[in-house]
Short mmCIF file of C-alpha atoms in Angstrom, two decimals:
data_model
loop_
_atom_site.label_atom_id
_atom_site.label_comp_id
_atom_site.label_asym_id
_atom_site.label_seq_id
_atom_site.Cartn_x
_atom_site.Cartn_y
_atom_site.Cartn_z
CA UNK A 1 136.16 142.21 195.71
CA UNK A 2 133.46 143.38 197.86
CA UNK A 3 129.91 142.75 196.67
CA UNK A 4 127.17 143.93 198.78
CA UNK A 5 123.40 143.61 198.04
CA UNK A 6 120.88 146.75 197.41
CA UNK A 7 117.26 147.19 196.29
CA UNK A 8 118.15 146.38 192.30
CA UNK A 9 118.96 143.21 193.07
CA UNK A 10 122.77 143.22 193.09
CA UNK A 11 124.98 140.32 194.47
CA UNK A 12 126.03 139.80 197.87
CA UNK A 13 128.79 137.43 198.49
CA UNK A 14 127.27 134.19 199.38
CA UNK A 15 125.06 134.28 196.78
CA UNK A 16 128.01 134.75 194.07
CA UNK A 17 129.62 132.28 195.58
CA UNK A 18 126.34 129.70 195.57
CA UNK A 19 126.01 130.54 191.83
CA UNK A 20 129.32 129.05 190.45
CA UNK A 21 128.72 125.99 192.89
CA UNK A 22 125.23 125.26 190.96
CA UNK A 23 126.14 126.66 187.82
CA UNK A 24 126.97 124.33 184.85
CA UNK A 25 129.68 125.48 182.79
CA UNK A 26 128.94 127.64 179.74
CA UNK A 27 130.29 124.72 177.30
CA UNK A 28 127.64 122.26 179.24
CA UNK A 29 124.89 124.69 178.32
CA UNK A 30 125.74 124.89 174.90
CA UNK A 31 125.59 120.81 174.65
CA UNK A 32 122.16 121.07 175.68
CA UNK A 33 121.27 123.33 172.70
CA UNK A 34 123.41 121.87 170.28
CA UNK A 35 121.10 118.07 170.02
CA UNK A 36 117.92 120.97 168.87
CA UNK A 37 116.94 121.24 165.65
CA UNK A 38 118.79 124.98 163.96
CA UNK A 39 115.66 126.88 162.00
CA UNK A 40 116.18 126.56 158.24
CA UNK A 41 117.86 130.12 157.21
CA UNK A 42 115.06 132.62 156.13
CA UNK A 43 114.94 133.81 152.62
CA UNK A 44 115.14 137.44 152.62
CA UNK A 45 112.09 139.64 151.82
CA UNK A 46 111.60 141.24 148.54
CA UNK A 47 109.53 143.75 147.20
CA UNK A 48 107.29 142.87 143.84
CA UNK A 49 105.88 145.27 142.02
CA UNK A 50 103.35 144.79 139.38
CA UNK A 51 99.83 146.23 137.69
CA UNK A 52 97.14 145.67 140.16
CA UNK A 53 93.57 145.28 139.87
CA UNK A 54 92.88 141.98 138.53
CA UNK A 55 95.91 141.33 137.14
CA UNK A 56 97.69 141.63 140.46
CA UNK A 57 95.27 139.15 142.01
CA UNK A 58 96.05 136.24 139.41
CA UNK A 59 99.94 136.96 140.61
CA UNK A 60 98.65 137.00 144.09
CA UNK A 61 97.00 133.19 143.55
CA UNK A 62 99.31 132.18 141.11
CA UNK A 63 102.87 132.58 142.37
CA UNK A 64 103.09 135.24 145.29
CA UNK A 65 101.21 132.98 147.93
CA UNK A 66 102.66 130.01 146.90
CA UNK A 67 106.08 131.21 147.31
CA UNK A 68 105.57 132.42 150.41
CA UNK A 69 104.30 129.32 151.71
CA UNK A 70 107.13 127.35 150.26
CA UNK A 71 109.92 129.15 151.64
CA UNK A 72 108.22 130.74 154.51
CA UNK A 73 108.91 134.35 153.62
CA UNK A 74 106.98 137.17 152.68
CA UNK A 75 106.77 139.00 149.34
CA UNK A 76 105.41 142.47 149.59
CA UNK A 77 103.73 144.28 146.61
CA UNK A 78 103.80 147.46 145.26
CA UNK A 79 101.98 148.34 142.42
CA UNK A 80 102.49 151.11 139.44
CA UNK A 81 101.19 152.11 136.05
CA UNK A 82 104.06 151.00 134.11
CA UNK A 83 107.00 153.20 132.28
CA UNK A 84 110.45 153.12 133.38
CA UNK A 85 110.59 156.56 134.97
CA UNK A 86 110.00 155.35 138.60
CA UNK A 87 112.75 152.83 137.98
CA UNK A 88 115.16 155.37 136.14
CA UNK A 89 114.55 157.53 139.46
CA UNK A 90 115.55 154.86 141.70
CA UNK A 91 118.69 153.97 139.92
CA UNK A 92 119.90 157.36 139.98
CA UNK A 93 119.34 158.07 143.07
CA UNK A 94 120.86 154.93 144.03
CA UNK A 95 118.04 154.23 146.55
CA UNK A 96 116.50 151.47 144.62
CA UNK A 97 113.52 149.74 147.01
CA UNK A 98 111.40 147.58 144.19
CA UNK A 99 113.66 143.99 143.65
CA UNK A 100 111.20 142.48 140.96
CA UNK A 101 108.85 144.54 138.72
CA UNK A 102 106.61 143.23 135.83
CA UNK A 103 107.56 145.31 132.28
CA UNK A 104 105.93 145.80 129.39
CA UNK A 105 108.07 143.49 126.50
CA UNK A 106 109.49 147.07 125.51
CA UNK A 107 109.64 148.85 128.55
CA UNK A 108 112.03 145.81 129.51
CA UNK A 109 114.53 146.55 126.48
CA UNK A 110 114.29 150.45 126.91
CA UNK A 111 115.40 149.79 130.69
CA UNK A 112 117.91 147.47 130.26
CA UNK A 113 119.43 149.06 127.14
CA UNK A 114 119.70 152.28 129.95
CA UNK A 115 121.50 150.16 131.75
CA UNK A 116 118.76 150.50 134.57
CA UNK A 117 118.40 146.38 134.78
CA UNK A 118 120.43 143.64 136.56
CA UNK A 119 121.79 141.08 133.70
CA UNK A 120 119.54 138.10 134.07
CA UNK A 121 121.26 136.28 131.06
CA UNK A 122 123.12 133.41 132.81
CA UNK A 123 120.22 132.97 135.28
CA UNK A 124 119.40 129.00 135.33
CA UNK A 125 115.63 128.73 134.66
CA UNK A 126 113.95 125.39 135.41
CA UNK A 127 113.10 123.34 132.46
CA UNK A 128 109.26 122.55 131.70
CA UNK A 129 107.01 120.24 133.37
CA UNK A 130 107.68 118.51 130.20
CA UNK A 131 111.45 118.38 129.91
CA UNK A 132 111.91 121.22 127.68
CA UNK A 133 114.67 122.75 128.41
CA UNK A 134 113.80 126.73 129.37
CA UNK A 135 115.74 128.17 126.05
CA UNK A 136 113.00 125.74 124.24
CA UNK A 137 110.01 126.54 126.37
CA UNK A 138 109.68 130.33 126.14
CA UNK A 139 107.55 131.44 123.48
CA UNK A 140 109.49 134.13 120.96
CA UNK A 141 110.67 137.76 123.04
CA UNK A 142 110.21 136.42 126.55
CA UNK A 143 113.73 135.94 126.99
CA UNK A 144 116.07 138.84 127.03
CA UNK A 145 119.45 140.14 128.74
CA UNK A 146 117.28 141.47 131.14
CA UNK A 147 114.16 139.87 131.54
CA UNK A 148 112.35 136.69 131.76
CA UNK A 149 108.61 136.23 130.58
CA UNK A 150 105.69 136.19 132.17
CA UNK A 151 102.35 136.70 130.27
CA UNK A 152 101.02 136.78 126.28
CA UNK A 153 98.47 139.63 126.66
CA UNK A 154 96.67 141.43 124.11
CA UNK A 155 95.01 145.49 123.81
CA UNK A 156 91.69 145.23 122.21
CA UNK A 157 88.41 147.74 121.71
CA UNK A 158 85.40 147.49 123.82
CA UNK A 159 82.00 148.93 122.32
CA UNK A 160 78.56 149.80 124.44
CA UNK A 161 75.96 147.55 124.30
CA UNK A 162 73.12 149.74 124.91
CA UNK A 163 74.53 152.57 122.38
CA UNK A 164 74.66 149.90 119.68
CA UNK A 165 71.95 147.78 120.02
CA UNK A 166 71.56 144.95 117.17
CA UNK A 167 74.26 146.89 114.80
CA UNK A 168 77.24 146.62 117.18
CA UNK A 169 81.03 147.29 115.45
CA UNK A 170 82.65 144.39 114.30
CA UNK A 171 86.47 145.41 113.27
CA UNK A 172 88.81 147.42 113.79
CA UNK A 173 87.81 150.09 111.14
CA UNK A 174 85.14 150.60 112.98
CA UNK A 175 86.89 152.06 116.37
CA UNK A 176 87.59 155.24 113.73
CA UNK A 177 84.02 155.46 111.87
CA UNK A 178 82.25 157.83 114.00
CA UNK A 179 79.40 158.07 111.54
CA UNK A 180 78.20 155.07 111.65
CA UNK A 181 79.14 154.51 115.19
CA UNK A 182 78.94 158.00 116.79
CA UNK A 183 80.14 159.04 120.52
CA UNK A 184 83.13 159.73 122.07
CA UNK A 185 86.43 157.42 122.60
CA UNK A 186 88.73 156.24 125.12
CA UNK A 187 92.51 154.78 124.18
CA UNK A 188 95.50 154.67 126.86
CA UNK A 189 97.60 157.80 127.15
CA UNK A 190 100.46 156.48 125.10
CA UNK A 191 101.47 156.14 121.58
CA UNK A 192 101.60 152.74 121.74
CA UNK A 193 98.52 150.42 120.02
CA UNK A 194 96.29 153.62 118.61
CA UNK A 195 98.79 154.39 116.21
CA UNK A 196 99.33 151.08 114.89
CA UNK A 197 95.64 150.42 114.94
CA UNK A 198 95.14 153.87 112.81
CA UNK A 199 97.39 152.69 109.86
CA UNK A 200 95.63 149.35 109.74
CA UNK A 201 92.09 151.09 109.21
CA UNK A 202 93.93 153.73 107.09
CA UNK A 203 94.67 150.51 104.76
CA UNK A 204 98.34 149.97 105.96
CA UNK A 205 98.75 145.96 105.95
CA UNK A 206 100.07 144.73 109.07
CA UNK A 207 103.72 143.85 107.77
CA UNK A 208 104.21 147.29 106.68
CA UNK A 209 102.96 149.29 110.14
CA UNK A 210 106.50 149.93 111.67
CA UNK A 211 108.16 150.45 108.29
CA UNK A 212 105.55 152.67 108.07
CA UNK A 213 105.77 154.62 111.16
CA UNK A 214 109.49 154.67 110.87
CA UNK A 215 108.73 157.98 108.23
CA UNK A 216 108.00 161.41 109.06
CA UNK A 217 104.55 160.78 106.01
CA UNK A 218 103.85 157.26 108.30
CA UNK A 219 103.50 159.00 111.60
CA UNK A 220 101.52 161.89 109.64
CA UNK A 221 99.27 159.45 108.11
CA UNK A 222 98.45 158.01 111.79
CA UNK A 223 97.57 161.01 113.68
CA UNK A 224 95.40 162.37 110.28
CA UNK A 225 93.17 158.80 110.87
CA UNK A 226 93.38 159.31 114.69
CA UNK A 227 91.58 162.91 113.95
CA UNK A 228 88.51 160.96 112.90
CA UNK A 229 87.79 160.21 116.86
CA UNK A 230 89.28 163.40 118.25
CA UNK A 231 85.79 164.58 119.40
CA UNK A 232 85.17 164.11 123.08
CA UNK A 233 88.78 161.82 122.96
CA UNK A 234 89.19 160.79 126.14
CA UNK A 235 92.66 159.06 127.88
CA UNK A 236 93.16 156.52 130.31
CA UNK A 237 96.72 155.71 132.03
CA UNK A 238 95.30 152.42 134.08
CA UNK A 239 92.85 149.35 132.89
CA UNK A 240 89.93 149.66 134.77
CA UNK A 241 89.28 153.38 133.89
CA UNK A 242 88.15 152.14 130.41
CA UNK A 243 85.27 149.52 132.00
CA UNK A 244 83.88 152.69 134.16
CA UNK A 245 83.91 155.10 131.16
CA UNK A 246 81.89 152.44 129.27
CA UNK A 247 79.81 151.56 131.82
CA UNK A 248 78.91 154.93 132.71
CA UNK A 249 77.78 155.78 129.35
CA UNK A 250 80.74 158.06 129.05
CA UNK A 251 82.09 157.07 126.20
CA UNK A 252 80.89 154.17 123.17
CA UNK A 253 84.05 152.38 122.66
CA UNK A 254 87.59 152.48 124.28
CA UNK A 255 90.63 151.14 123.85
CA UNK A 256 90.70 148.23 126.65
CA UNK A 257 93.17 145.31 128.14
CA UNK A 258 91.67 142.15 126.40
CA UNK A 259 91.29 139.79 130.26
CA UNK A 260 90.48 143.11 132.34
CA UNK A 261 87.47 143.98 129.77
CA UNK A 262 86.95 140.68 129.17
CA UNK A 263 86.61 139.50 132.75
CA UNK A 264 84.78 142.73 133.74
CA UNK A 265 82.21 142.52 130.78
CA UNK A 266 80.94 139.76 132.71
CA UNK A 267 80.50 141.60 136.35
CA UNK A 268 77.03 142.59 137.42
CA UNK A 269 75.38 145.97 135.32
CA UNK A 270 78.15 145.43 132.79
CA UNK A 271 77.31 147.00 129.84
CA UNK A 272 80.10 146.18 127.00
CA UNK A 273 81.52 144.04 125.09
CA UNK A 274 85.27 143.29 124.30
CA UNK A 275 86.10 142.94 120.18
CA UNK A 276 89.18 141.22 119.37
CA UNK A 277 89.88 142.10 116.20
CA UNK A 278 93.30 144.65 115.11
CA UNK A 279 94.52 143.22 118.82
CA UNK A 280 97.42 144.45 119.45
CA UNK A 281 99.51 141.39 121.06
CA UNK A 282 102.39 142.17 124.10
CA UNK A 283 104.40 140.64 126.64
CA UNK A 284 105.41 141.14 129.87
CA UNK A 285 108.98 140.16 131.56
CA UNK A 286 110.38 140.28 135.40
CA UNK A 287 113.48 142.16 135.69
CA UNK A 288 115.39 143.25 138.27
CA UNK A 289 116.09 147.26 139.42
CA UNK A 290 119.74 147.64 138.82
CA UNK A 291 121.16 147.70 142.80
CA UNK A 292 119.08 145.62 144.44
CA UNK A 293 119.91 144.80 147.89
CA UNK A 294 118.13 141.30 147.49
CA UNK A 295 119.27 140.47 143.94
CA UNK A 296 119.61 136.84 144.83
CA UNK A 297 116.24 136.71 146.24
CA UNK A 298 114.91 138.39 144.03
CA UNK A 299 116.42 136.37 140.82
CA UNK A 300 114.64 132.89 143.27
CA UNK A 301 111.25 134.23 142.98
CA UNK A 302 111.97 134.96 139.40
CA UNK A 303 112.98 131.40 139.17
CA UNK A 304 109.92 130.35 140.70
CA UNK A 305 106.79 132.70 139.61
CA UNK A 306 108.45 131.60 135.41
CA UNK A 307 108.25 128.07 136.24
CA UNK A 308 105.57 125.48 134.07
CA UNK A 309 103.17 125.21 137.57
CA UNK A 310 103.26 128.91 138.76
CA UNK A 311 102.64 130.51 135.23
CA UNK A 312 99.89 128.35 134.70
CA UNK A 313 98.39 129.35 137.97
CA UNK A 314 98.40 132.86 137.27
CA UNK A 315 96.59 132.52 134.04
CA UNK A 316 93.84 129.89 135.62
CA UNK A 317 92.71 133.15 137.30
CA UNK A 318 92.80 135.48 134.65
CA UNK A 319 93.27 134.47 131.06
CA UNK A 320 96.48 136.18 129.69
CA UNK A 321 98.46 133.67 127.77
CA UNK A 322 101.46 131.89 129.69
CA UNK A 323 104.84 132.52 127.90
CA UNK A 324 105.69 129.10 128.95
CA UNK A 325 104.46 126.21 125.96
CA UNK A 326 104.90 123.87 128.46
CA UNK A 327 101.95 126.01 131.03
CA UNK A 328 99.25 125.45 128.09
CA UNK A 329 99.09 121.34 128.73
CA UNK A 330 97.66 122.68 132.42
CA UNK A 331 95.12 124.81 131.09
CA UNK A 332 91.35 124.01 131.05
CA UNK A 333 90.02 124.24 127.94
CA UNK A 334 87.78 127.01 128.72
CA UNK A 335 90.94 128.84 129.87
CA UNK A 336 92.48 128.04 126.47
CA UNK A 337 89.59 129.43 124.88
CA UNK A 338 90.17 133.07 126.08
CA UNK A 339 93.60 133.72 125.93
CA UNK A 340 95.15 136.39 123.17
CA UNK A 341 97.20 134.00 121.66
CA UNK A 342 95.09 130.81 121.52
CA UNK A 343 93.32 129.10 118.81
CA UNK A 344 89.79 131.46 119.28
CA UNK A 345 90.58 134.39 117.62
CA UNK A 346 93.51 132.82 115.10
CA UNK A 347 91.02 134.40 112.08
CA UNK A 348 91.06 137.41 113.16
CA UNK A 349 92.82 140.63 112.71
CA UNK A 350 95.77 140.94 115.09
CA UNK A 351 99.49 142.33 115.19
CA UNK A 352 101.98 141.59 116.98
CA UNK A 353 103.88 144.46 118.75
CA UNK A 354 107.55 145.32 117.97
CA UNK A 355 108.85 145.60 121.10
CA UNK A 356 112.36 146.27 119.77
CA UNK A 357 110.87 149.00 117.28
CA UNK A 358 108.96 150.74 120.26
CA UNK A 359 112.45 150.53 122.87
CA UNK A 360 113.93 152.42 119.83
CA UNK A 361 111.05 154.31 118.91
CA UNK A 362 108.85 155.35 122.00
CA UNK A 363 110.59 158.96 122.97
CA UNK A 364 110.05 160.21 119.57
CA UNK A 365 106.44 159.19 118.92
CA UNK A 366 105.22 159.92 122.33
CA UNK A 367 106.33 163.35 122.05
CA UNK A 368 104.66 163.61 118.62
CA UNK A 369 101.40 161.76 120.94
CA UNK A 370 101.44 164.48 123.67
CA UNK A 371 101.87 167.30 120.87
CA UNK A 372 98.64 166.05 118.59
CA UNK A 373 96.51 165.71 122.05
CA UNK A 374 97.53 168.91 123.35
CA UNK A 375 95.68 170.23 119.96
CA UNK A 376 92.17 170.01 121.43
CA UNK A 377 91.68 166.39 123.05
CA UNK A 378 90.34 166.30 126.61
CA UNK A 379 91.90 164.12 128.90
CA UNK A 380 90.19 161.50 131.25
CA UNK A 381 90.45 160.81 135.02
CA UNK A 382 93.03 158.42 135.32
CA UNK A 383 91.92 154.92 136.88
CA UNK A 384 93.47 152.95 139.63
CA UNK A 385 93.94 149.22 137.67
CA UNK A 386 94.81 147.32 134.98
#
């Protein structure tokens, strides 16, 4: 063969020939790669998605960060108002790009009883800090087929200070007396917490709520309280839309998400104050989309943001209640003193939401919902956190 040299640089003869004098063999190379330290295997990159606004932050601090550093990946975050119809659509479509997502306690049964969830049931979660085995160690409805808990949170009512003054309202009932408290009202745009919040100031005790809903008379009952605050009703789909309505002066009391309001009552030119009486207590679970590409990466971080350490991180930063018992032995005792669930607020009022009831429930009372406030309420701007 011929080889001739030209302006790109190819090979003439003699220097061919020079190169497999000098040249080591290829299997000589390789030994002088092979005494190198091989790069630990990279754990593949997932996609969270959760609330945002404060709440995101906490998960930011408290597990998301960590993680990363840990196993030198990165975790990137979506965010959305909650619902299932984003992860219904991705299903579907088969084009499924969220791997984790933080649901609602009944969001997490409607999903997975669609068959929109991966099966998380035989996943091995660490035991507590304490030993107790993970079975033990979640508190009651954060472990289902498809889910694993995250946070104890709670829906309460916020009132103005300045349109109250020295009388401020102090239950539950009050959120519906408009003549003794007058001005207009903010609650989420969802069935969920107003309704059961209506039959306990209509008298209903809390045992009997979802029997009572469960009737055509229950659910009539509810929306005839609920008309007692139709004037100037205003919604809200995300949590920090209630703090600017009530800071603004645009409404006197709202609906609100207990650690949002209670952690923006204290901001600078805050002017409310969160009530926790008739609180409405929830949780929230991971789960996985159903056809994840990263499934097993995904069920890790699940493994590691549920764990004793990382739930009690989260909550250090914003006081929701940790689903693990084991998380509350880390907890200052000023953190302890906030939370939904903890010992604070034990006399008061509070229920604690069926999520079962409202997987079987929600379609047929939220079309009832959207019927009643297409009778005359006017609708808020929606807000950008929870």
């Amino acid at each position: 063969m011929n080889f001739t040299t030209n302006r790109t640089g190819g090979w003439c003869t003699a220097a061919l020939a020079a190169f497999f004098l000098v040249a080591p063999p290829m299997a000589a190379v390789a030994q002088t790669t092979d005494s190198d330290a091989e790069p630990a295997p990279q754990v593949p990159e997932i996609t969270f998605t959760s609330w945002t606004g404060p709440y995101m932050r906490s998960q930011m601090l408290g597990f998301v960060r960590p993680y990363e550093d840990e196993n030198d990946t990165r975790v990137h975050v979506a965010h959305y108002n909650g619902g299932i119809d984003e992860i219904r659509d991705q299903v579907e479509s088969a084009n499924v790009i969220w791997d984790v997502v933080d649901l609602t306690q009944a969001d997490s049964l409607r999903a997975c009883n669609e068959g929109l969830l991966e099966d998380l049931s035989d996943v091995d979660l660490p035991a507590g800090a304490d030993g107790t085995p993970a079975q033990d160690d979640f508190v009651e409805g954060a472990l289902n087929e498809c889910g694993v808990g995250v946070i104890v949170w709670a829906t309460a009512f916020a009132y103005s200070n300045s349109a109250f003054g020295d009388n401020p309202p102090t239950t539950i009932n009050d959120f519906f007396d408009e003549e003794t408290y007058p001005g207009a009202r903010a609650i989420r745009d969802d069935p969920t917490v107003i309704m059961e919040w209506a039959l306990i100031a209509d008298g209903v005790a809390q045992e009997d709520v979802y029997a009572t809903l469960e009737t055509p008379e229950g659910v009539e009952r509810a929306f005839d309280k609920m008309e007692s605050i139709r004037s100037g009703l205003q919604l809200w789909q995300s949590g920090r839309e209630p703090v600017r309505m009530l800071n603004a002066g645009e409404v006197t009391m709202s609906m609100i998400w207990a650690t949002t309001g209670a952690t923006a009552s204290q901001e600078e030119g805050a002017d409310f104050t969160v009530n926790m009486d008739g609180r409405v207590v929830e949780l929230d679970l991971f789960g996985i989309p159903k056809g994840s590409q990263n499934k097993d990466a995904a069920i890790e971080f699940i493994r590691y943001a549920s764990s004793t350490e990382a739930l009690a991180g989260m909550v250090s930063h914003l006081p929701n209640g940790p689903t693990r018992n084991s998380s509350l032995e880390l907890l200052s005792e000023e953190t302890l003193a906030q939370i939904p669930n903890g010992p604070a607020y034990e006399d008061q009022v509070h229920i604690l939401s069926d999520a079962e009831w409202w997987a079987a429930n929600h379609e047929r009372l939220e079309e009832a919902f959207d019927i009643w406030m297409s009778a005359g309420a006017r609708q808020g701007a929606a807000g950008t956190v929870r």
